[in-house]
PDB file of C-alpha atoms in Angstrom:
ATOM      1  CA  UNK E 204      90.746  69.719 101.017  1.00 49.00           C
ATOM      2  CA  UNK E 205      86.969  70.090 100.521  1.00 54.00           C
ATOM      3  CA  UNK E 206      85.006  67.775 102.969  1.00 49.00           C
ATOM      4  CA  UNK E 207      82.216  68.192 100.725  1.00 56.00           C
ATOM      5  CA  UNK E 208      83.795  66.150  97.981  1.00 53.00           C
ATOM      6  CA  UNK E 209      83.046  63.660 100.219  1.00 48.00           C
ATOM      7  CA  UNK E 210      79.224  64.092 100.491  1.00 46.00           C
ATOM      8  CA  UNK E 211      79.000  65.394  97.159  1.00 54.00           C
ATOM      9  CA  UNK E 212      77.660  63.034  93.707  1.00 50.00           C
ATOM     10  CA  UNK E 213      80.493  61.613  92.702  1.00 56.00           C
ATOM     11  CA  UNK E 214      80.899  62.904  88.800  1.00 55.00           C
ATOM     12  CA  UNK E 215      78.832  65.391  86.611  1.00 64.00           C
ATOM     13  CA  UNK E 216      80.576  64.395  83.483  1.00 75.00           C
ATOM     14  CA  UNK E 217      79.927  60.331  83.321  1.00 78.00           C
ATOM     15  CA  UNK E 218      83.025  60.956  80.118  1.00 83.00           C
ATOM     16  CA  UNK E 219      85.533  62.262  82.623  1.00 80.00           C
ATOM     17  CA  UNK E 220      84.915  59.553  85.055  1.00 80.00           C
ATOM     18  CA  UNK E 221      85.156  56.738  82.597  1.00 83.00           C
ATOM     19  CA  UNK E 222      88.392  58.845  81.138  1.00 84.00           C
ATOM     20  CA  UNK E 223      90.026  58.899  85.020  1.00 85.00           C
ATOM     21  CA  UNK E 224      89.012  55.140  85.492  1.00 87.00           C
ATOM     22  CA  UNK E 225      90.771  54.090  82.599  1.00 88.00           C
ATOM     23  CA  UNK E 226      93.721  55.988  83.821  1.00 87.00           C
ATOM     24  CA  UNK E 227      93.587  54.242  87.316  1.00 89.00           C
ATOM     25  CA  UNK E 228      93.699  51.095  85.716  1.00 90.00           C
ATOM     26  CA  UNK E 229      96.674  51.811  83.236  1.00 91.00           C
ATOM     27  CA  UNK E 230      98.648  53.570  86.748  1.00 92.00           C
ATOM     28  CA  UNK E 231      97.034  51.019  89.770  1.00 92.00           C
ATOM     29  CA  UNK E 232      99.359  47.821  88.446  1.00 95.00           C
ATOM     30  CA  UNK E 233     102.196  49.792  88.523  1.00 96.00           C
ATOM     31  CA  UNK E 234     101.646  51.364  91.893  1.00 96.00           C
ATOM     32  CA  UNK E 235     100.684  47.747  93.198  1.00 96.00           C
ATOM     33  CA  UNK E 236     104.486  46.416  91.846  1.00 97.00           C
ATOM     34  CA  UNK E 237     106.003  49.698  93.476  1.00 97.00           C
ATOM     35  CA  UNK E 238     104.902  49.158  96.820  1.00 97.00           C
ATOM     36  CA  UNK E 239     105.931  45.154  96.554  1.00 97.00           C
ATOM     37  CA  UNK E 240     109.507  46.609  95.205  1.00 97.00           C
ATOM     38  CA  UNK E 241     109.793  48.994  98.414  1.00 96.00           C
ATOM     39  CA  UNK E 242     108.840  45.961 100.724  1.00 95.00           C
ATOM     40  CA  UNK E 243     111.619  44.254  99.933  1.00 96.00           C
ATOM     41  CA  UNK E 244     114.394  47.139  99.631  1.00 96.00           C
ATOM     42  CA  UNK E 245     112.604  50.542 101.691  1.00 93.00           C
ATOM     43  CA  UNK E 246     115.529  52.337 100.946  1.00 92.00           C
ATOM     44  CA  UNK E 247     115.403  52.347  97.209  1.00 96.00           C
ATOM     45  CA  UNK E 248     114.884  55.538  96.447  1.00 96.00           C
ATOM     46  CA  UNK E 249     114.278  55.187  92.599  1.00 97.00           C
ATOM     47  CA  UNK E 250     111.303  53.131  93.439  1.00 97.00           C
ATOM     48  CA  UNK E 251     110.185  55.254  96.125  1.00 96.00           C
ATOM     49  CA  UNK E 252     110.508  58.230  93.255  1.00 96.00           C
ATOM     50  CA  UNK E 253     108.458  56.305  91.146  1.00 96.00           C
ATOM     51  CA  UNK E 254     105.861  55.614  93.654  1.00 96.00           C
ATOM     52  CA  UNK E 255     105.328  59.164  94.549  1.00 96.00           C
ATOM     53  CA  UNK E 256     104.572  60.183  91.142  1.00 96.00           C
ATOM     54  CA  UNK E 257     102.374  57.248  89.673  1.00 95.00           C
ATOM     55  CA  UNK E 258     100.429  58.534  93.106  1.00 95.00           C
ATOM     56  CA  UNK E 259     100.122  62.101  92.720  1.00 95.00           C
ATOM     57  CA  UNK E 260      99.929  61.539  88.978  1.00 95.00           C
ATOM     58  CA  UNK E 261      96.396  59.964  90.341  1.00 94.00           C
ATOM     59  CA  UNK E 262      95.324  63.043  91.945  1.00 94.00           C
ATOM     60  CA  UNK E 263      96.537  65.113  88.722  1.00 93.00           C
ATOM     61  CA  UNK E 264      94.547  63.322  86.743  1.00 91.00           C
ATOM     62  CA  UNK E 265      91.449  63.063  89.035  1.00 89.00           C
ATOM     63  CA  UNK E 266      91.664  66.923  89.172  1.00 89.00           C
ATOM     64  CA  UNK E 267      92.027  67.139  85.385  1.00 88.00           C
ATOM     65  CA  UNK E 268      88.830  65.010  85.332  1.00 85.00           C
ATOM     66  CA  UNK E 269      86.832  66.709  88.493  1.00 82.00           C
ATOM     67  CA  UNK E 270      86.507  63.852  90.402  1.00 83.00           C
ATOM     68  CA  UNK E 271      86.375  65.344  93.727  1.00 82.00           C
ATOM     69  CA  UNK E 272      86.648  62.470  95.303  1.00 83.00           C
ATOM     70  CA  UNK E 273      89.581  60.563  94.415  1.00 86.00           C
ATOM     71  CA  UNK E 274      91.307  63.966  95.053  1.00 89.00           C
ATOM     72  CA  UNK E 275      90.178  64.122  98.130  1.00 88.00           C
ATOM     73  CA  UNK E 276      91.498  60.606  99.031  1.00 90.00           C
ATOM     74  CA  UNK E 277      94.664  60.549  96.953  1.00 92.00           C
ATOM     75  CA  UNK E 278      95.841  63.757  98.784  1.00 93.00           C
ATOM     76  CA  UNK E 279      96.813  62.357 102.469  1.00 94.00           C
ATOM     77  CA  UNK E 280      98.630  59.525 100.887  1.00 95.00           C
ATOM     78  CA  UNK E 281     100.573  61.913  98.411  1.00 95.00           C
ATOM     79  CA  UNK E 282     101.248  63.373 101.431  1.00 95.00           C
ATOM     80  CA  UNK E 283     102.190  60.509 103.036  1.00 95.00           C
ATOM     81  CA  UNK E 284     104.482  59.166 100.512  1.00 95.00           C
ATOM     82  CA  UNK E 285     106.134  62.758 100.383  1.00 95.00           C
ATOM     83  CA  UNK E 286     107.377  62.820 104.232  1.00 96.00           C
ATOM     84  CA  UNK E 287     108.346  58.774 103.512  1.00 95.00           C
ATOM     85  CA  UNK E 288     110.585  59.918 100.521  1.00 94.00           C
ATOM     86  CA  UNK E 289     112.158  62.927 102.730  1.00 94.00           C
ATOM     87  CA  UNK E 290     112.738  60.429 105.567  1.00 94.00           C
ATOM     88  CA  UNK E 291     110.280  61.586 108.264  1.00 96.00           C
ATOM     89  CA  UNK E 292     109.097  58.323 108.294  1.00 95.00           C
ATOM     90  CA  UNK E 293     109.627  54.688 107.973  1.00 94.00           C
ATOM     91  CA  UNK E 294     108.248  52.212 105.047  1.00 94.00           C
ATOM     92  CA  UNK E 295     105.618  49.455 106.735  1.00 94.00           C
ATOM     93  CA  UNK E 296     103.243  47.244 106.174  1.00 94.00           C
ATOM     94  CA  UNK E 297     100.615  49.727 107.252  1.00 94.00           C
ATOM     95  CA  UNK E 298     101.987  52.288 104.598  1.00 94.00           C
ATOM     96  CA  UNK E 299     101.570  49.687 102.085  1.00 95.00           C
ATOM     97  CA  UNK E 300      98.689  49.036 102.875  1.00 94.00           C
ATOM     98  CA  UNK E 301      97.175  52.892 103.013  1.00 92.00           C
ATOM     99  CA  UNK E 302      98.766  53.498  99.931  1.00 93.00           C
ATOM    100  CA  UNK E 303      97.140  50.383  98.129  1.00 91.00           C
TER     101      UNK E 303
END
């Protein structure tokens, strides 16, 4: 990832950033139940499945819209969420709450 993303203006297209907020609001709910779901049953892996995608369907679409940014952040949680789902690590209530 770029660091300069970071430091960067956020958007160039004011259109693509309205177009990736309205996807973060139609995926964030869904994400936000996800995360509840694995809190009470970590092992579920169908959850956990859906989890990971609603996530790096985020950064997907982010890219799509060149938001830098939200790339740059979504990435180390997809990342995350990938060596939860292959079992390198444990669910928690501070992977909840980086993912959220």
């Amino acid at each position: 990832m770029d660091i300069r993303a970071l430091i960067a203006s956020i958007s160039q297209d004011r259109d693509a950033l309205e177009e990736f907020a309205d996807s973060l609001l139609d995926r964030a709910p869904q994400i936000e139940r996800d995360v509840a779901r694995l809190k009470k049953a970590p092992g579920d892996r169908d959850v956990t499945a859906d989890l990971f995608r609603g996530i790096h369907n985020i950064k997907g679409d982010a890219a799509l819209c060149k938001f830098d940014l939200a790339v740059v952040l979504a990435h180390p949680i997809e990342s995350i969420m990938s060596r939860f789902r292959d079992g390198d690590i444990d669910f928690s209530d501070l992977l909840a709450e980086t993912i959220l």
